[in-house]
């Protein structure tokens, strides 16, 4: 009996998968070269060290493992997770005996993910194989994006000695200096009151995995939150080199001493002449513009609109708490949140177009979002004093542009009543929409 030939759609899906893999490997190689030139550990070394070395980003390894397990056969999910936990327990006990402390966990997750990948590629066959491979790809891409992000933050600190915080701080007068206002509120509520905000801020990847698990529990969904999260994590850090900013807690607060202009944040607004580029250390990441936490929270919010009520509430609450945390801890200015939201909506529209079709309204939203993003950066860099001198007009311009992009997102990307766009596997171009609770 002759073997069935793969369909044209299946061949096209395989070609896309190979192209994406080649592009990711090429990016890793380029970043490895860049990291070597500026004197920091590259992503390849970081990934290798993730198997045994204690890594501050190791908890994200469990997020990657869970993403891969969502589309894996049910019979291997609990055993794989149990193996990962057991390995971490053994490593944790040995580190506690040897060093007296355990700084992070997660090595077991990457070891288990590697074993799951090998087992799946050898043992899984048939129609389920495509979904399993996609799940593994999402897990490894999430892991790679996390590792690359950590390396890239070091690159921004080494390659951009001057920062633009003076420009952003000046322009923020038009928004009412929200970082200082929320920072004062956080100072009043004390450490216990700030703890929930820190948990939400740090656990954003976990929330994304929860939403992704719901989206993918019935099989592969053509457009899911993981794809946009990875795209935001890859594209966003590139802007850091163009617009390096360290944040108010560092440029104007005690965290940045002795390079800080002042150390009065959040109780005292900085006072200086015309804004200019400020020299800073080679350690603090220039990771403020755009605020990727804001962009990710906006993406989470957009994806949760078509899901169950409890997930819609989770998405809305996570967005609000994330915005307050980014300001209250002094990690971002108000302007960072504005451009972060614009960036998140624009990337979401682009990824949805790439996966579900390039419709005219989506292209218009991408074009407008990109234009607004560039205009806002240029305005703050070259007209920060004008925005501060005319704060009402400045606020109307910045918030008006943000609202126009958000209105476009609500119109084009849709809310909770809009039917999701899904696909069941390779070769399915126009599958039937699943119920809203599966999205």
PDB file of C-alpha atoms in Angstrom, residues 39 62 120 302 349 373 395 416 421:
ATOM      1  CA  UNK A  39      31.850  41.136  27.682  1.00  0.00           C
ATOM      2  CA  UNK A  62       8.498  25.734  35.042  1.00  0.00           C
ATOM      3  CA  UNK A 120       7.889  12.981  22.265  1.00  0.00           C
ATOM      4  CA  UNK A 302      -7.019  41.392  25.324  1.00  0.00           C
ATOM      5  CA  UNK A 349      -2.477  43.088  15.972  1.00  0.00           C
ATOM      6  CA  UNK A 373       4.684  54.797  19.001  1.00  0.00           C
ATOM      7  CA  UNK A 395      -1.616  65.243  28.352  1.00  0.00           C
ATOM      8  CA  UNK A 416     -15.517  39.077  24.744  1.00  0.00           C
ATOM      9  CA  UNK A 421      -9.996  32.475  15.408  1.00  0.00           C
TER      10      UNK A 421
END
